[in-house]
Coordinates of C-alpha atoms in Angstrom, one line a residue:
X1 CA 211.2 32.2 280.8
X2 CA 208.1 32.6 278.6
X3 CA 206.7 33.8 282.6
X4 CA 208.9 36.6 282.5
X5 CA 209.4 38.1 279.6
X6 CA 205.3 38.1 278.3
X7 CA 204.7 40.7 281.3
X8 CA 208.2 42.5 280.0
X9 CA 206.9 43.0 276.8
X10 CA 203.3 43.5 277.2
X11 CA 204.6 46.6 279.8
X12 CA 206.7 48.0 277.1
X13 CA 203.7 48.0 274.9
X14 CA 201.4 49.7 277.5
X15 CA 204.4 52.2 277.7
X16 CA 204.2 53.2 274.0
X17 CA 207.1 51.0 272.7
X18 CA 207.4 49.4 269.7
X19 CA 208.4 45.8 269.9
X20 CA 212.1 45.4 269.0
X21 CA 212.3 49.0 267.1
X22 CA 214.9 50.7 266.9
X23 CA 215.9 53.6 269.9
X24 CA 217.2 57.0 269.2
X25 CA 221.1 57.4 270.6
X26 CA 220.9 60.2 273.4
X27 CA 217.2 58.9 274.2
X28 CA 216.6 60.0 277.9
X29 CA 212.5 60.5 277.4
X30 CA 210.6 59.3 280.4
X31 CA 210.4 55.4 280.2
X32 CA 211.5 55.0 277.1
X33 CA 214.7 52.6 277.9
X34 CA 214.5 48.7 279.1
X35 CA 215.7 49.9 282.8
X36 CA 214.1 48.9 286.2
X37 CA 212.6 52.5 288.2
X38 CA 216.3 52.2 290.2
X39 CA 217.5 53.2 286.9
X40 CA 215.4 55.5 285.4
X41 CA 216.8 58.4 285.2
X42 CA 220.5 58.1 285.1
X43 CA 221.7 59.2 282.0
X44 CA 225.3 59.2 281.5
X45 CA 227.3 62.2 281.0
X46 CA 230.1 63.5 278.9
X47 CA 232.6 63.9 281.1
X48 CA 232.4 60.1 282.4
X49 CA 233.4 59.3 279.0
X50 CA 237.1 61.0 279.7
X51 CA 239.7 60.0 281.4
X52 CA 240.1 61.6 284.6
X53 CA 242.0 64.7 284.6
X54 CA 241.7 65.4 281.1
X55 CA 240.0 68.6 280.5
X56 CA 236.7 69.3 280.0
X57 CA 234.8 71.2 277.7
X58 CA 232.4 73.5 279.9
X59 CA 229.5 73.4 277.0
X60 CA 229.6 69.9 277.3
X61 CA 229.8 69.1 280.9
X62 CA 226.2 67.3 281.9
X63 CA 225.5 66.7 278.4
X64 CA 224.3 63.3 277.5
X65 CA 227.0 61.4 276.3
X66 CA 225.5 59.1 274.0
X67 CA 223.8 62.2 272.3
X68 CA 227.3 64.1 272.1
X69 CA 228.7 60.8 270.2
X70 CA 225.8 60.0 267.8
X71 CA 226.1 63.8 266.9
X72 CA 229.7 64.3 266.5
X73 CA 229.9 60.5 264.2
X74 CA 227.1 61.3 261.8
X75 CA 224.9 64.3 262.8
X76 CA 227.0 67.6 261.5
X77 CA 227.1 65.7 258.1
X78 CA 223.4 65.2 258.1
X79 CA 222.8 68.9 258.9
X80 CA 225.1 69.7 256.0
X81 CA 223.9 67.8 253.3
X82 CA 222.3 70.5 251.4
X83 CA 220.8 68.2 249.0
X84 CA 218.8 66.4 251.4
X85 CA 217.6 69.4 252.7
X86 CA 216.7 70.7 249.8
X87 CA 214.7 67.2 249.3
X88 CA 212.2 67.9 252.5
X89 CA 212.2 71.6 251.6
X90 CA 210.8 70.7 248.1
X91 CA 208.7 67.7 249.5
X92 CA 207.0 69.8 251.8
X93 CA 206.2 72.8 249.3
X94 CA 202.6 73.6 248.6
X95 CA 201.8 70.9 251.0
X96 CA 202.0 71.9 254.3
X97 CA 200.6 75.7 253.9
X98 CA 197.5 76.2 256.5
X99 CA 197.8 72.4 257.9
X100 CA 199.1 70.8 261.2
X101 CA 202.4 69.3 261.2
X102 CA 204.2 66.8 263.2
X103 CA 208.1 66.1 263.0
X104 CA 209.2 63.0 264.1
X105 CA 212.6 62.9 264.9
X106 CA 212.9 67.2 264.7
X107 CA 216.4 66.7 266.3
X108 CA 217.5 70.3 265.7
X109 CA 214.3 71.4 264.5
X110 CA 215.2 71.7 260.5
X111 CA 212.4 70.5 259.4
X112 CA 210.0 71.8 261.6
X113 CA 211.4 75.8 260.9
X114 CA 211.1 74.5 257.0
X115 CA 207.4 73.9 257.8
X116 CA 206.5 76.9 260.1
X117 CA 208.1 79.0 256.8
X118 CA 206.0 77.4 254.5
X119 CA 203.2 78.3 256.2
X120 CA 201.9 75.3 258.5
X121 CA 199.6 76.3 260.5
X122 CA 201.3 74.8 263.7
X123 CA 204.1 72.1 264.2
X124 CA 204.6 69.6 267.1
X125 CA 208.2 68.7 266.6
X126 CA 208.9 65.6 268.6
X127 CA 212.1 64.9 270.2
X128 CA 213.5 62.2 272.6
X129 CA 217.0 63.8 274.1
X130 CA 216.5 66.4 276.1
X131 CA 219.5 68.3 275.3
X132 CA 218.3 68.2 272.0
X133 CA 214.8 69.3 272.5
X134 CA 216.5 72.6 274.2
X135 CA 218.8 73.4 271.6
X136 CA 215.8 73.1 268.7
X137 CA 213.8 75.3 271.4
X138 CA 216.2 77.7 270.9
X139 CA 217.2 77.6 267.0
X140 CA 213.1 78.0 267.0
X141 CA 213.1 81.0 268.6
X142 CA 216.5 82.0 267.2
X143 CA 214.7 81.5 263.8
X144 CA 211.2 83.6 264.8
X145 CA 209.2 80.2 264.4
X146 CA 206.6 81.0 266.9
X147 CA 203.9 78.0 265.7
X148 CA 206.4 75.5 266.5
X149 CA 206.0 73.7 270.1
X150 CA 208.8 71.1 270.9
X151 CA 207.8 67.8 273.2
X152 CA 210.5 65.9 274.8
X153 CA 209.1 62.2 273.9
X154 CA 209.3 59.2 271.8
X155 CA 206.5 59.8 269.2
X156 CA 205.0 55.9 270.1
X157 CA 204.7 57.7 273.4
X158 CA 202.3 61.0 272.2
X159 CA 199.2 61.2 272.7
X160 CA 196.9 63.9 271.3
X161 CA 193.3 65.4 271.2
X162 CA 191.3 64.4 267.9
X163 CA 191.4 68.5 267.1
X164 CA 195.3 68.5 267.4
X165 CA 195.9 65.6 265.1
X166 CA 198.2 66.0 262.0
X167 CA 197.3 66.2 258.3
X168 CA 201.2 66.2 257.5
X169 CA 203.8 64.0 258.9
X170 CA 207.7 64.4 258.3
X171 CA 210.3 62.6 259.3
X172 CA 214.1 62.1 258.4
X173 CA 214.7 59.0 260.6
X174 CA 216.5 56.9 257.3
X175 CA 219.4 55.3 258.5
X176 CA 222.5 53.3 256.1
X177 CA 219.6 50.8 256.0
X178 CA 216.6 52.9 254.6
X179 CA 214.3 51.2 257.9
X180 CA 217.3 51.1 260.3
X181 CA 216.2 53.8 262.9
X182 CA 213.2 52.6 262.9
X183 CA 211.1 54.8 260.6
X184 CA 208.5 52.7 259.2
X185 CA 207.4 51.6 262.5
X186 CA 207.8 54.9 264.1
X187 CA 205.8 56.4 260.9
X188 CA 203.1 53.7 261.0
X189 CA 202.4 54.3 264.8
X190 CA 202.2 58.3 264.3
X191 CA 199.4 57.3 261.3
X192 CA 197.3 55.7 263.1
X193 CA 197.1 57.5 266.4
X194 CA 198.5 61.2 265.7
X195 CA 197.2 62.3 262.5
X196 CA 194.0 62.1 260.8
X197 CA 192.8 60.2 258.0
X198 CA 194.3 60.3 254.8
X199 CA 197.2 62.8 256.5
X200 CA 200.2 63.3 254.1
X201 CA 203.4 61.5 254.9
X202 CA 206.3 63.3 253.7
X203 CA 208.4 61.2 252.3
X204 CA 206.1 59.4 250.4
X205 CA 208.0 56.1 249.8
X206 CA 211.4 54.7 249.5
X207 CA 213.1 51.4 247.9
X208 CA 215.9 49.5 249.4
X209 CA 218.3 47.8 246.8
X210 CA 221.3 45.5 246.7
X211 CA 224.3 45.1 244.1
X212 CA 227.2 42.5 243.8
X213 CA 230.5 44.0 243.8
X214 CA 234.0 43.4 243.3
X215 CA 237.4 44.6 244.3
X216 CA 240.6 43.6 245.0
X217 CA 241.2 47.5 247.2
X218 CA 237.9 46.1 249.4
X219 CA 240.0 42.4 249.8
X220 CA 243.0 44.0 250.9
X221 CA 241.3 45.7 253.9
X222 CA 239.1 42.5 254.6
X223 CA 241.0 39.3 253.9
X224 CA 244.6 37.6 254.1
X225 CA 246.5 38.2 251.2
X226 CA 249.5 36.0 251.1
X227 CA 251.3 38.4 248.6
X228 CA 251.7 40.8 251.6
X229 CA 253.3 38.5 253.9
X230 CA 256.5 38.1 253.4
X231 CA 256.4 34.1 252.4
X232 CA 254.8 33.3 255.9
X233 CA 251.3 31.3 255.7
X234 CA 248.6 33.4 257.3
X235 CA 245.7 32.2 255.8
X236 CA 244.6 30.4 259.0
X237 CA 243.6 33.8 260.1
X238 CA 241.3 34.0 257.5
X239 CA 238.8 32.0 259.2
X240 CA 237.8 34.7 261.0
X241 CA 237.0 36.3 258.4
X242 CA 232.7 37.9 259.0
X243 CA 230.2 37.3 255.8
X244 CA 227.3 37.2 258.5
X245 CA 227.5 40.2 259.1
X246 CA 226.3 43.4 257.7
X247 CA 228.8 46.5 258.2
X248 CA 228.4 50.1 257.4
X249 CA 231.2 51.5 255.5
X250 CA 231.9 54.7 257.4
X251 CA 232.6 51.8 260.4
X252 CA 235.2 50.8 257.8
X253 CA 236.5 54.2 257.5
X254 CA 236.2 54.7 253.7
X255 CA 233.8 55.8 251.0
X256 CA 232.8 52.9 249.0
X257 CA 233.3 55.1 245.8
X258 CA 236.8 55.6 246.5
X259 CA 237.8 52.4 245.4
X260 CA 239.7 53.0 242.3
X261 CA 239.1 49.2 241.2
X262 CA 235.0 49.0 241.9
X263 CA 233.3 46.6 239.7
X264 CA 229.1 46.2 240.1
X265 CA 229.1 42.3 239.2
X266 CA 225.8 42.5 238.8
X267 CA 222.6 44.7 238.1
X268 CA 221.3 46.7 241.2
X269 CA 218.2 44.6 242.5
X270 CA 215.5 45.7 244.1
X271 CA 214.8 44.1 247.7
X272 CA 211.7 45.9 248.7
X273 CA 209.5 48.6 248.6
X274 CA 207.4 50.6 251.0
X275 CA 204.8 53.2 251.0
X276 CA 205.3 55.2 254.1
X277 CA 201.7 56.1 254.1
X278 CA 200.5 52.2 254.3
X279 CA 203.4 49.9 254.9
X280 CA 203.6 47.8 257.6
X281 CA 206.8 45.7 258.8
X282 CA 204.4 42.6 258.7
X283 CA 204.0 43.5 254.6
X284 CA 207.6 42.3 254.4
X285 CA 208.9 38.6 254.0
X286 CA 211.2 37.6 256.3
X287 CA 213.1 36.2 253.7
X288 CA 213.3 36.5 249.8
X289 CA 215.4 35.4 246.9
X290 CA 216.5 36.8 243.9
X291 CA 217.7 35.2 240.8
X292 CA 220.4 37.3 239.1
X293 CA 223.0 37.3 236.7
X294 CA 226.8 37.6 236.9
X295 CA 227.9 40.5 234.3
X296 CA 231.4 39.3 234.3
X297 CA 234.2 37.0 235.1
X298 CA 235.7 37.4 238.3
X299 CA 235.6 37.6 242.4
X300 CA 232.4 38.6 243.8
X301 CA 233.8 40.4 246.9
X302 CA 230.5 42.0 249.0
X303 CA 226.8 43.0 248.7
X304 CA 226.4 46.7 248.5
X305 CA 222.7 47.8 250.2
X306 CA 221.9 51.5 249.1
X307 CA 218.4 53.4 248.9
X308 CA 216.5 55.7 247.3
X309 CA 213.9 57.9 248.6
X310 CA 211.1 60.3 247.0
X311 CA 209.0 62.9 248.1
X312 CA 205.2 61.7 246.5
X313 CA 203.8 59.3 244.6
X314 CA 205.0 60.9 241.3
X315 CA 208.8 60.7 242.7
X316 CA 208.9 64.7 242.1
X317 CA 212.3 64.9 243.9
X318 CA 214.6 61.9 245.6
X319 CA 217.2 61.5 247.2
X320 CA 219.9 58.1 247.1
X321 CA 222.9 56.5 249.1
X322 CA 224.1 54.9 245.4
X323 CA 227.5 55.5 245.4
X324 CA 228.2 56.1 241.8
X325 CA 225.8 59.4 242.9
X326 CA 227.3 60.7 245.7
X327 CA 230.8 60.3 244.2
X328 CA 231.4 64.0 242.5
X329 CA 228.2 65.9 243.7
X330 CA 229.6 68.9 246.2
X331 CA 226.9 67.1 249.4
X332 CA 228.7 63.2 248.6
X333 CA 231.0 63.4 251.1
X334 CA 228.8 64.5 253.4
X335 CA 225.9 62.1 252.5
X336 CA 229.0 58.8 253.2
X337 CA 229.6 60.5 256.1
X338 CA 226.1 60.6 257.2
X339 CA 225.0 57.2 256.0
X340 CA 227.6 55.8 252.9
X341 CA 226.1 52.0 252.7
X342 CA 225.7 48.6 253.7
X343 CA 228.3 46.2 253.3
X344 CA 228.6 42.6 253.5
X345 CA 231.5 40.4 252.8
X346 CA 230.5 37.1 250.1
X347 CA 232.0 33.4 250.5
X348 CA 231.2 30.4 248.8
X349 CA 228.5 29.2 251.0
X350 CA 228.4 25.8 249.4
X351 CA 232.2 25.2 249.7
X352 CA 231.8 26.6 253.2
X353 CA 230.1 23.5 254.4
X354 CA 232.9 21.3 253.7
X355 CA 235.7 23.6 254.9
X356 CA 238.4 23.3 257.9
X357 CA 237.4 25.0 260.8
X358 CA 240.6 26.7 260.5
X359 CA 240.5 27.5 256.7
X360 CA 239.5 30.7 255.2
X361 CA 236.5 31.3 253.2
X362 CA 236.6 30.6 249.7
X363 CA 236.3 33.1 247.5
X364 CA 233.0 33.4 245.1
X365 CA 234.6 32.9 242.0
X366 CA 232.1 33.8 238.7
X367 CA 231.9 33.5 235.0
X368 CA 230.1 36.2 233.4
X369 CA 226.0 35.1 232.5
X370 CA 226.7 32.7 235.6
X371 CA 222.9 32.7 237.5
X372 CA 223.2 33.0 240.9
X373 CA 220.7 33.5 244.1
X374 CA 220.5 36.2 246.2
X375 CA 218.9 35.1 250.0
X376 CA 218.0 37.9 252.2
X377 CA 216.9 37.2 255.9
X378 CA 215.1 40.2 257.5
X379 CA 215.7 40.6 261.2
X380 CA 212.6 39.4 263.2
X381 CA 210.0 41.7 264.1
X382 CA 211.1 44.6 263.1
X383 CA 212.7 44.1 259.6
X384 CA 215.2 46.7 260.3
X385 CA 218.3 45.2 259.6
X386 CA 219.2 41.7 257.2
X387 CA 221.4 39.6 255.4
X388 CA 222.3 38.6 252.6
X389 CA 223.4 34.8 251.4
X390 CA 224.9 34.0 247.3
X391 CA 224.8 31.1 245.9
X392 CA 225.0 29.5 242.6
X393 CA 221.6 28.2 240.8
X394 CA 223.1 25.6 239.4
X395 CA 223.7 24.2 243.1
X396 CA 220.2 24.8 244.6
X397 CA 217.6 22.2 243.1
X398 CA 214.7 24.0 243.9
X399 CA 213.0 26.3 242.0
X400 CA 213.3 30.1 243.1
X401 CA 209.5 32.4 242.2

């Protein structure tokens, strides 16, 4: 196997990818997906996703179809969250006047018509679905933007002359995890090859965090609840119950702030930190463990991942996926739509060990001041994606830093 696969990935290397990061939906770039030259090329289209006979749209027909999915689920809301693009207008103010830009991830060029109107000299906005890259070429020219050339690419694909290098980077490619699409390894690769030294990144830094919550609106969605059955014992379909997995809530269809009974069970904790002008994935652990206190008696149902994301060093303007702020502002619903947060469902790991096969998970049942331990496993190499394990101090005997 070993054989096999080192050539595999030293030939993805070679051809600009970055080992195990994350792929753009609607990516059709010149060898940019794990296919053999037989497939290269065939992208699917929209109309194979219907069934046949059904009608189709004529300004979709031939259009990627992963592209036409990825912007129907989460795009319009990102385009129409007017505080986040407010954020990267105000990030990029006073800083990109007179200096090259690149925008990884332009999508439909927003960013890059943000730049061009603050007065960048020029912008390369990078772009890896074609249908994309021709729709920004025309909101570009729709828009009178004439210092703004588009490239159909993956940016770990780019190449440029020393002369054409950037001295601003921008890039919205945050995902419900802040590094889930990929962005500090997409951001790291533009530093070192496709701007100069000491080149702005915009944003400067972000934080990703994690709170223990509680409700009993979250267990009736996610759990057998013998009150709702009629007399008739269920619970054996518990056990198939997932806490190791990590969900998104718009998968679940709600906005975590609509829960009328929501209880934080604990103080928001800070996993990690990155600087998006020096970070690297290897400056993460693979695994870490906080030590954190119950601040009340009851169920602890999930772990809630949100972020928070500034513009510079001095955290002049931010932007968050906390729930308790995206709950009344006018952009909220469009924010959960966009992104909303990470989700994972708790059990008592300990009393998991002993359990039937066929016996649902226990519940994790605190006392307020109770100290418990927080275990989060990043996924290996990238760090894009984890989970998260509870457990009680009082069962663990070895000391946690």
């Amino acid at each position: 196997a070993a054989s096999s696969t080192a050539p595999a990935a030293a030939a993805r290397e070679a051809r600009g990818r970055i080992n195990g990061s994350f792929i753009p939906p609607g990516c059709d770039a010149q060898g940019t997906a794990d296919q053999t030259s037989a497939e290269m090329g065939q992208v699917r289209c929209y109309e194979a996703s219907l069934v046949k006979g059904f009608w189709i749209p004529p300004r979709l027909r031939g259009r990627n179809e992963s592209l036409v999915e990825a912007v129907n689920d989460w795009h319009f809301a990102m385009l129409n969250d007017a505080h986040r693009n407010q954020f990267y207008l105000d990030a990029m103010g006073g800083v990109v006047k007179g200096k090259r830009v690149i925008d990884i991830g332009a999508g439909s060029g927003l960013l890059s018509l943000m730049a061009s109107r603050q007065g960048a000299k020029d912008v390369l906005a990078i772009e890896a679905s074609r249908d994309m890259v021709d729709l920004a070429r025309l909101n570009i020219r729709r828009n009178g933007c004439e210092n703004i050339r588009v490239l159909h690419n993956l940016s770990s694909h780019v190449k440029l002359r020393e002369e054409d290098k950037a001295d601003v980077i921008v890039s919205e490619t945050l995902g419900a995890l802040m590094l889930g699409e990929g962005m500090l390894d997409y951001l790291s690769d533009a530093r070192k090859r496709l701007a100069r030294p000491g080149a702005t990144v915009i944003p400067a830094g972000g934080a990703q965090y994690a709170t223990l919550v509680s409700s009993t609106t979250l267990a009736m969605v996610s759990s057998v609840q013998p009150q709702c059955s009629l007399g008739f014992d269920l619970s054996a379909i518990g056990s198939l119950q997932d806490t190791g997995n990590l969900f998104f809530t718009k998968q679940w269809g709600f906005r975590l702030n609509s829960l009328p009974d929501l209880q934080h069970m604990s103080a928001r904790v800070e996993l990690f930190e990155v600087d998006f002008a020096s970070t690297e994935r290897r400056n993460l652990p693979a695994t870490k463990t906080f030590r954190i206190e119950a601040l009340r008696d009851g169920i602890v149902h999930a772990v809630v991942a949100s972020w928070e994301v500034w513009s510079d060093s001095s955290r002049s303007h931010s932007i968050t996926t906390h729930p308790e702020d995206t709950r009344d502002a006018p952009w909220g619903f469009a924010r959960d739509m966009q992104w909303g947060q990470g989700l994972q469902l708790v059990e008592d790991m300990d009393a998991a060990s002993k359990s039937d096969r066929h016996a649902p998970p226990q519940p994790f049942v605190v006392k307020v001041g109770e100290v418990l331990l927080l275990t989060v496993r990043f996924s290996v190499p990238c760090r894009q994606a984890f989970q998260f394990t509870l457990r009680r101090a009082s069962s663990v005997a070895e000391p946690v830093l």
